[in-house]
Amino acid sequence: MRSLAALVALTLSSLSFFSGSLVRGAVLGRQDSTGFVTTSGQKFSLDGEDFIAAGTNAYWLAQESDADIDIALSDIANAGLTVVRTWGFNDVTSPQNYGAYYQLWSDGVATFNTGDYGISRFDAVVASAEAHGLKLIVALTNNWSDYGGMDVYVSQLSPGGTHDTFYTDGTIIAAYKNYIDNFVGRYADNSTIMAWELANEPRCSGSTGSASSACDTSGSTIRAWASEISSYIKSIDSNHLVALGDEGWFEVANPPTYPYAPGVGVNFTDNLSIETLDFGTFHSYPESWGQSANETAWGVQWIADHAAAQAAANKPVILEEFGVMTNQVDTYTQWWDEVFSSGLTGDLIWQAGSQLSTGPSPDDGFAVYPTGTVYPVMESAAAALKARG
Ligand SMILES: *[C@@H]1O[C@H](CO)[C@@H](O)[C@H](O)[C@H]1NC(C)=O
Ligand SMILES: *[C@@H]1O[C@H](CO)[C@@H](O)[C@H](O)[C@H]1NC(C)=O
Ligand SMILES: *[C@@H]1O[C@H](CO)[C@@H](O)[C@H](O)[C@H]1NC(C)=O
Ligand SMILES: *[C@@H]1O[C@H](CO)[C@@H](O)[C@H](O)[C@H]1NC(C)=O
Ligand SMILES: CC(=O)N[C@H]1CO[C@H](CO)[C@@H](O)[C@@H]1O
């Protein structure tokens, strides 16, 4: 989902709360696994047992203080969730003295930020997740311009290029690999990371709304890019799973609705067959995709169709973002029921929220808080997924 970066209230980091979270983990008696999450057919595994991916998104974690990271991850762990997906990118063109950014761009040169408000803030997210027994799925760049993303690489390295230049320009691909060296390399041996994602919602087409001629809307451009970047990650980090981070568009003949139609340049079924992508990802936002009038049933079918692709590919597939603004309890209950009955591997809601020291965590209209009506349904769904296995 598009995250409202500019609206995030950012606070200065407080430095001393970390011991607090470690103590809390110990008090709850969590035996943190030292193993890496792997796949086995359509399941995830950890330490020889099935690993259940019942989770949430919290893209903003690294932008918060240690104490607030701990509050958020504590709520998530206490809800029985196991996985958190978050942003491992923030590309800026001028330094900032709050939150976290990992690359500072100037005149086409990117500097990885090992200083203040830099990668140590992501260390804090990883350490807190570990203390709470959670695993992280980390996206490494953004289709959208929030937190920099692909458009910064293009404007810095190929001025005048289109959004799609990100997937094809050799200098940009080299720069993205350089970022991967720094970010992925730092955590290559860290088992709290469950998976790397090549991008949040990669697509052809940029701000003009239509794909440039450089991007094949039937899928070959992004497929080639996904194949190259995923195998690159595997070459420097053989421990972690890798996924695309896409919305899961099908590209079928006679599409029943728009998300099944060719056009955005991503072919879910096709990409799932790429050997260096370990699991499939898809999102569900029927209200943004022209399906408001039929959103619950449309989403049920969308889940069923991805579960069928999962079985055909014999790889795990997760519904890694989903949200509606209306009738959340009813819609999510039916969607979760379909997750369980279809055999879909797992799901991550967009997005569990918390009451932070600065107020409620960022809410783009989809956030669900511990005191709200969706939260207990989410807790039951996590328990039900664990019971299903
Ligand atoms: C993972 O990284 C965090 C942050 O640097 C660190 O606290 C933790 O000990 C690391 N865990 C493992 C298992 O390497
Ligand atoms: C991808 O990002 C571009 C640039 O930020 C944005 O204009 C575009 O709408 C996004 N593409 C889609 C269709 O999701
Ligand atoms: C998408 O991939 C599927 C499976 O490989 C294939 O049948 C379909 O023709 C592809 N769609 C397009 C538009 O290439
Ligand atoms: C709603 O979506 C479902 C699943 O795709 C479909 O079977 C049904 O015909 C749709 N109903 C309407 C009114 O469009
Ligand atoms: C890069 C890659 O592995 N592409 C594969 C995508 O899927 C089709 C079949 O659906 C294969 O033919 C391609 O080789």
mmCIF file of C-alpha atoms in Angstrom, residues 12-286:
data_model
loop_
_atom_site.group_PDB
_atom_site.id
_atom_site.type_symbol
_atom_site.label_atom_id
_atom_site.label_comp_id
_atom_site.label_asym_id
_atom_site.label_seq_id
_atom_site.Cartn_x
_atom_site.Cartn_y
_atom_site.Cartn_z
ATOM 1 C CA LEU A 12 13.823 11.770 18.220
ATOM 2 C CA SER A 13 15.194 8.419 19.185
ATOM 3 C CA SER A 14 15.600 7.656 22.796
ATOM 4 C CA LEU A 15 18.578 5.500 23.362
ATOM 5 C CA SER A 16 18.128 3.554 26.509
ATOM 6 C CA PHE A 17 15.016 1.397 26.219
ATOM 7 C CA PHE A 18 16.545 -1.592 24.620
ATOM 8 C CA SER A 19 17.464 -3.439 27.754
ATOM 9 C CA GLY A 20 13.777 -3.082 28.630
ATOM 10 C CA SER A 21 12.622 -5.033 25.619
ATOM 11 C CA LEU A 22 15.198 -7.747 26.136
ATOM 12 C CA VAL A 23 14.060 -8.185 29.707
ATOM 13 C CA ARG A 24 10.458 -8.360 28.577
ATOM 14 C CA GLY A 25 11.290 -11.123 26.077
ATOM 15 C CA ALA A 26 13.029 -13.086 28.797
ATOM 16 C CA VAL A 27 10.160 -12.623 31.250
ATOM 17 C CA LEU A 28 7.722 -14.016 28.719
ATOM 18 C CA GLY A 29 10.041 -16.970 28.340
ATOM 19 C CA ARG A 30 10.315 -16.834 24.573
ATOM 20 C CA GLN A 31 12.950 -19.233 23.353
ATOM 21 C CA ASP A 32 14.172 -17.367 20.343
ATOM 22 C CA SER A 33 15.030 -19.664 17.531
ATOM 23 C CA THR A 34 18.471 -19.401 16.018
ATOM 24 C CA GLY A 35 17.393 -21.091 12.795
ATOM 25 C CA PHE A 36 16.521 -19.572 9.443
ATOM 26 C CA VAL A 37 13.038 -19.842 8.003
ATOM 27 C CA THR A 38 13.109 -22.122 4.947
ATOM 28 C CA THR A 39 10.469 -23.574 2.650
ATOM 29 C CA SER A 40 9.246 -27.135 2.267
ATOM 30 C CA GLY A 41 6.758 -27.547 -0.542
ATOM 31 C CA GLN A 42 3.927 -25.096 0.171
ATOM 32 C CA LYS A 43 4.948 -24.563 3.812
ATOM 33 C CA PHE A 44 7.530 -22.535 5.643
ATOM 34 C CA SER A 45 9.759 -24.398 8.120
ATOM 35 C CA LEU A 46 11.797 -23.395 11.125
ATOM 36 C CA ASP A 47 13.988 -25.717 13.132
ATOM 37 C CA GLY A 48 12.389 -28.743 11.523
ATOM 38 C CA GLU A 49 8.787 -27.712 12.206
ATOM 39 C CA ASP A 50 6.150 -25.878 10.211
ATOM 40 C CA PHE A 51 6.486 -22.133 10.605
ATOM 41 C CA ILE A 52 3.137 -20.350 10.464
ATOM 42 C CA ALA A 53 3.205 -16.960 8.761
ATOM 43 C CA ALA A 54 0.414 -15.065 10.511
ATOM 44 C CA GLY A 55 1.471 -11.470 10.515
ATOM 45 C CA THR A 56 1.155 -7.804 9.853
ATOM 46 C CA ASN A 57 2.793 -4.882 8.138
ATOM 47 C CA ALA A 58 4.421 -2.041 10.052
ATOM 48 C CA TYR A 59 6.388 -0.131 7.432
ATOM 49 C CA TRP A 60 7.177 2.732 9.821
ATOM 50 C CA LEU A 61 8.984 0.827 12.588
ATOM 51 C CA ALA A 62 12.520 2.110 11.980
ATOM 52 C CA GLN A 63 11.252 5.701 11.975
ATOM 53 C CA GLU A 64 10.290 5.408 15.649
ATOM 54 C CA SER A 65 12.239 5.483 18.918
ATOM 55 C CA ASP A 66 13.512 2.307 20.561
ATOM 56 C CA ALA A 67 10.738 2.527 23.136
ATOM 57 C CA ASP A 68 8.027 2.849 20.496
ATOM 58 C CA ILE A 69 9.480 0.033 18.364
ATOM 59 C CA ASP A 70 9.255 -2.094 21.488
ATOM 60 C CA ILE A 71 5.632 -1.108 22.166
ATOM 61 C CA ALA A 72 4.605 -1.932 18.594
ATOM 62 C CA LEU A 73 6.388 -5.273 18.433
ATOM 63 C CA SER A 74 5.206 -6.191 21.896
ATOM 64 C CA ASP A 75 1.554 -5.639 20.865
ATOM 65 C CA ILE A 76 2.119 -7.660 17.695
ATOM 66 C CA ALA A 77 3.741 -10.563 19.549
ATOM 67 C CA ASN A 78 1.058 -10.516 22.227
ATOM 68 C CA ALA A 79 -1.592 -10.804 19.510
ATOM 69 C CA GLY A 80 -0.037 -14.143 18.566
ATOM 70 C CA LEU A 81 1.408 -12.929 15.262
ATOM 71 C CA THR A 82 4.717 -14.348 14.052
ATOM 72 C CA VAL A 83 5.850 -12.180 11.116
ATOM 73 C CA VAL A 84 6.196 -8.448 10.520
ATOM 74 C CA ARG A 85 6.823 -6.921 7.086
ATOM 75 C CA THR A 86 8.611 -3.583 7.128
ATOM 76 C CA TRP A 87 10.558 -1.157 4.924
ATOM 77 C CA GLY A 88 14.303 -1.622 4.532
ATOM 78 C CA PHE A 89 14.716 1.534 2.468
ATOM 79 C CA ASN A 90 14.615 5.259 2.742
ATOM 80 C CA ASP A 91 16.444 7.200 0.047
ATOM 81 C CA VAL A 92 16.837 10.915 0.620
ATOM 82 C CA THR A 93 18.552 13.782 -1.148
ATOM 83 C CA SER A 94 19.252 15.820 1.970
ATOM 84 C CA PRO A 95 20.169 14.517 5.415
ATOM 85 C CA GLN A 96 17.489 14.450 8.104
ATOM 86 C CA ASN A 97 17.849 14.623 11.865
ATOM 87 C CA TYR A 98 15.013 12.299 12.829
ATOM 88 C CA GLY A 99 13.813 8.795 12.049
ATOM 89 C CA ALA A 100 15.949 6.696 9.752
ATOM 90 C CA TYR A 101 17.354 6.942 6.238
ATOM 91 C CA TYR A 102 19.776 4.527 4.667
ATOM 92 C CA GLN A 103 20.988 6.214 1.483
ATOM 93 C CA LEU A 104 21.834 9.864 0.974
ATOM 94 C CA TRP A 105 21.980 10.793 -2.712
ATOM 95 C CA SER A 106 23.967 13.671 -4.162
ATOM 96 C CA ASP A 107 24.909 14.208 -7.827
ATOM 97 C CA GLY A 108 24.283 10.577 -8.691
ATOM 98 C CA VAL A 109 26.291 9.170 -5.785
ATOM 99 C CA ALA A 110 24.625 7.226 -2.984
ATOM 100 C CA THR A 111 26.192 7.081 0.465
ATOM 101 C CA PHE A 112 25.025 4.333 2.779
ATOM 102 C CA ASN A 113 24.185 5.878 6.131
ATOM 103 C CA THR A 114 26.160 4.239 8.915
ATOM 104 C CA GLY A 115 25.905 7.414 11.013
ATOM 105 C CA ASP A 116 23.133 9.060 12.988
ATOM 106 C CA TYR A 117 19.564 8.207 11.884
ATOM 107 C CA GLY A 118 21.066 5.475 9.732
ATOM 108 C CA ILE A 119 21.247 1.714 9.616
ATOM 109 C CA SER A 120 21.607 1.460 13.402
ATOM 110 C CA ARG A 121 17.891 2.333 13.543
ATOM 111 C CA PHE A 122 17.143 -0.782 11.527
ATOM 112 C CA ASP A 123 19.411 -2.744 13.885
ATOM 113 C CA ALA A 124 17.046 -1.614 16.639
ATOM 114 C CA VAL A 125 14.052 -3.039 14.743
ATOM 115 C CA VAL A 126 15.820 -6.359 14.209
ATOM 116 C CA ALA A 127 16.960 -6.580 17.827
ATOM 117 C CA SER A 128 13.475 -5.823 19.160
ATOM 118 C CA ALA A 129 11.839 -8.305 16.776
ATOM 119 C CA GLU A 130 14.283 -10.926 17.980
ATOM 120 C CA ALA A 131 13.523 -10.138 21.620
ATOM 121 C CA HIS A 132 9.822 -10.651 20.876
ATOM 122 C CA GLY A 133 10.322 -13.868 18.928
ATOM 123 C CA LEU A 134 9.145 -12.312 15.631
ATOM 124 C CA LYS A 135 10.551 -12.750 12.111
ATOM 125 C CA LEU A 136 10.864 -9.907 9.595
ATOM 126 C CA ILE A 137 10.081 -9.654 5.890
ATOM 127 C CA VAL A 138 12.050 -6.683 4.575
ATOM 128 C CA ALA A 139 11.346 -4.869 1.312
ATOM 129 C CA LEU A 140 14.448 -3.224 -0.187
ATOM 130 C CA THR A 141 12.931 -0.496 -2.371
ATOM 131 C CA ASN A 142 9.571 0.972 -3.282
ATOM 132 C CA ASN A 143 7.599 1.295 -6.487
ATOM 133 C CA TRP A 144 5.989 4.311 -4.910
ATOM 134 C CA SER A 145 7.922 7.486 -4.203
ATOM 135 C CA ASP A 146 7.304 7.283 -0.460
ATOM 136 C CA TYR A 147 10.668 6.968 1.280
ATOM 137 C CA GLY A 148 12.492 7.580 -1.985
ATOM 138 C CA GLY A 149 12.146 4.339 -3.830
ATOM 139 C CA MET A 150 12.787 3.651 -7.492
ATOM 140 C CA ASP A 151 12.143 7.209 -8.613
ATOM 141 C CA VAL A 152 15.156 8.520 -6.682
ATOM 142 C CA TYR A 153 17.480 6.068 -8.430
ATOM 143 C CA VAL A 154 16.066 7.204 -11.768
ATOM 144 C CA SER A 155 16.268 10.936 -11.079
ATOM 145 C CA GLN A 156 19.809 10.623 -9.733
ATOM 146 C CA LEU A 157 21.266 8.242 -12.288
ATOM 147 C CA SER A 158 19.181 8.604 -15.417
ATOM 148 C CA PRO A 159 17.608 12.074 -15.377
ATOM 149 C CA GLY A 160 14.758 12.227 -17.843
ATOM 150 C CA GLY A 161 14.232 8.476 -17.555
ATOM 151 C CA THR A 162 10.861 6.994 -16.679
ATOM 152 C CA HIS A 163 9.844 4.965 -13.649
ATOM 153 C CA ASP A 164 10.522 1.817 -15.672
ATOM 154 C CA THR A 165 14.137 2.821 -16.298
ATOM 155 C CA PHE A 166 14.719 1.396 -12.809
ATOM 156 C CA TYR A 167 14.327 -2.140 -14.162
ATOM 157 C CA THR A 168 16.522 -1.844 -17.232
ATOM 158 C CA ASP A 169 19.290 0.773 -16.850
ATOM 159 C CA GLY A 170 22.644 -0.901 -16.123
ATOM 160 C CA THR A 171 23.916 1.916 -13.905
ATOM 161 C CA ILE A 172 20.744 1.813 -11.812
ATOM 162 C CA ILE A 173 20.837 -1.970 -11.498
ATOM 163 C CA ALA A 174 24.451 -1.684 -10.321
ATOM 164 C CA ALA A 175 23.478 0.998 -7.786
ATOM 165 C CA TYR A 176 20.626 -1.138 -6.461
ATOM 166 C CA LYS A 177 22.996 -4.102 -6.142
ATOM 167 C CA ASN A 178 25.385 -1.875 -4.238
ATOM 168 C CA TYR A 179 22.580 -1.023 -1.809
ATOM 169 C CA ILE A 180 21.799 -4.724 -1.491
ATOM 170 C CA ASP A 181 25.484 -5.389 -0.688
ATOM 171 C CA ASN A 182 25.275 -2.923 2.190
ATOM 172 C CA PHE A 183 21.845 -3.760 3.561
ATOM 173 C CA VAL A 184 21.508 -7.481 2.919
ATOM 174 C CA GLY A 185 25.200 -8.013 3.636
ATOM 175 C CA ARG A 186 24.794 -6.537 7.103
ATOM 176 C CA TYR A 187 22.135 -9.084 8.100
ATOM 177 C CA ALA A 188 23.134 -12.065 5.943
ATOM 178 C CA ASP A 189 23.768 -14.234 9.019
ATOM 179 C CA ASN A 190 20.883 -12.870 11.076
ATOM 180 C CA SER A 191 18.055 -15.353 11.527
ATOM 181 C CA THR A 192 15.528 -12.747 12.697
ATOM 182 C CA ILE A 193 15.196 -11.774 9.033
ATOM 183 C CA MET A 194 12.770 -14.212 7.403
ATOM 184 C CA ALA A 195 12.970 -12.895 3.846
ATOM 185 C CA TRP A 196 14.100 -10.104 1.540
ATOM 186 C CA GLU A 197 11.734 -8.584 -0.966
ATOM 187 C CA LEU A 198 12.910 -7.063 -4.222
ATOM 188 C CA ALA A 199 10.468 -4.147 -3.997
ATOM 189 C CA ASN A 200 7.176 -3.047 -2.541
ATOM 190 C CA GLU A 201 4.612 -3.437 -5.325
ATOM 191 C CA PRO A 202 6.870 -3.336 -8.398
ATOM 192 C CA ARG A 203 4.983 -2.463 -11.554
ATOM 193 C CA CYS A 204 5.546 -0.980 -14.948
ATOM 194 C CA SER A 205 4.171 2.554 -15.175
ATOM 195 C CA GLY A 206 5.044 5.626 -13.228
ATOM 196 C CA SER A 207 3.566 8.988 -12.546
ATOM 197 C CA THR A 208 2.095 9.180 -16.035
ATOM 198 C CA GLY A 209 -0.043 6.177 -15.163
ATOM 199 C CA SER A 210 0.940 4.261 -18.270
ATOM 200 C CA ALA A 211 3.923 2.046 -18.913
ATOM 201 C CA SER A 212 6.772 3.428 -20.973
ATOM 202 C CA SER A 213 7.918 1.554 -24.024
ATOM 203 C CA ALA A 214 10.852 0.322 -21.907
ATOM 204 C CA CYS A 215 8.576 -1.897 -19.830
ATOM 205 C CA ASP A 216 6.828 -4.899 -21.323
ATOM 206 C CA THR A 217 3.329 -4.914 -19.875
ATOM 207 C CA SER A 218 2.989 -8.628 -20.503
ATOM 208 C CA GLY A 219 5.613 -9.137 -17.814
ATOM 209 C CA SER A 220 8.996 -9.898 -19.378
ATOM 210 C CA THR A 221 10.765 -6.737 -18.149
ATOM 211 C CA ILE A 222 9.917 -7.188 -14.485
ATOM 212 C CA ARG A 223 10.373 -10.944 -14.758
ATOM 213 C CA ALA A 224 13.925 -10.496 -16.074
ATOM 214 C CA TRP A 225 14.683 -7.906 -13.405
ATOM 215 C CA ALA A 226 13.228 -10.105 -10.641
ATOM 216 C CA SER A 227 15.239 -13.050 -11.853
ATOM 217 C CA GLU A 228 18.500 -11.066 -11.928
ATOM 218 C CA ILE A 229 18.076 -9.294 -8.588
ATOM 219 C CA SER A 230 16.829 -12.356 -6.707
ATOM 220 C CA SER A 231 19.750 -14.446 -7.890
ATOM 221 C CA TYR A 232 22.074 -11.589 -6.962
ATOM 222 C CA ILE A 233 20.714 -11.593 -3.401
ATOM 223 C CA LYS A 234 21.175 -15.360 -3.232
ATOM 224 C CA SER A 235 24.790 -14.928 -4.353
ATOM 225 C CA ILE A 236 25.647 -12.756 -1.351
ATOM 226 C CA ASP A 237 23.193 -14.278 1.158
ATOM 227 C CA SER A 238 22.336 -17.944 0.844
ATOM 228 C CA ASN A 239 20.590 -18.010 4.236
ATOM 229 C CA HIS A 240 17.448 -16.035 3.544
ATOM 230 C CA LEU A 241 14.312 -16.492 1.512
ATOM 231 C CA VAL A 242 13.636 -14.036 -1.313
ATOM 232 C CA ALA A 243 10.298 -12.851 -2.692
ATOM 233 C CA LEU A 244 9.118 -10.263 -5.196
ATOM 234 C CA GLY A 245 6.743 -8.141 -3.081
ATOM 235 C CA ASP A 246 4.219 -7.762 -5.899
ATOM 236 C CA GLU A 247 0.469 -7.299 -5.772
ATOM 237 C CA GLY A 248 -0.105 -10.652 -7.449
ATOM 238 C CA TRP A 249 -1.651 -9.582 -10.763
ATOM 239 C CA PHE A 250 -2.644 -12.390 -13.043
ATOM 240 C CA GLU A 251 -2.406 -11.829 -16.763
ATOM 241 C CA VAL A 252 -5.013 -14.108 -18.228
ATOM 242 C CA ALA A 253 -6.952 -14.207 -21.446
ATOM 243 C CA ASN A 254 -10.583 -13.070 -20.884
ATOM 244 C CA PRO A 255 -9.924 -11.475 -17.471
ATOM 245 C CA PRO A 256 -13.066 -11.303 -15.295
ATOM 246 C CA THR A 257 -11.888 -8.084 -13.599
ATOM 247 C CA TYR A 258 -9.027 -5.616 -13.978
ATOM 248 C CA PRO A 259 -6.534 -7.249 -11.540
ATOM 249 C CA TYR A 260 -6.614 -10.346 -13.764
ATOM 250 C CA ALA A 261 -5.825 -8.366 -16.918
ATOM 251 C CA PRO A 262 -2.459 -7.710 -18.570
ATOM 252 C CA GLY A 263 -1.379 -4.101 -18.162
ATOM 253 C CA VAL A 264 0.847 -3.455 -15.175
ATOM 254 C CA GLY A 265 3.637 -5.740 -16.342
ATOM 255 C CA VAL A 266 3.561 -8.289 -13.551
ATOM 256 C CA ASN A 267 2.522 -11.885 -14.166
ATOM 257 C CA PHE A 268 2.110 -13.642 -10.814
ATOM 258 C CA THR A 269 1.994 -17.180 -12.154
ATOM 259 C CA ASP A 270 4.973 -16.604 -14.370
ATOM 260 C CA ASN A 271 7.145 -15.025 -11.738
ATOM 261 C CA LEU A 272 6.319 -17.687 -9.209
ATOM 262 C CA SER A 273 8.265 -20.074 -11.373
ATOM 263 C CA ILE A 274 11.514 -18.114 -11.034
ATOM 264 C CA GLU A 275 13.854 -20.442 -9.191
ATOM 265 C CA THR A 276 15.443 -17.783 -6.966
ATOM 266 C CA LEU A 277 12.042 -16.570 -5.715
ATOM 267 C CA ASP A 278 11.182 -18.820 -2.779
ATOM 268 C CA PHE A 279 7.562 -17.844 -2.227
ATOM 269 C CA GLY A 280 4.808 -15.850 -3.853
ATOM 270 C CA THR A 281 3.257 -12.619 -2.583
ATOM 271 C CA PHE A 282 -0.013 -10.880 -3.354
ATOM 272 C CA HIS A 283 -2.076 -8.008 -2.004
ATOM 273 C CA SER A 284 -5.798 -7.329 -1.879
ATOM 274 C CA TYR A 285 -7.233 -3.809 -2.117
ATOM 275 C CA PRO A 286 -10.521 -4.231 -3.961
#
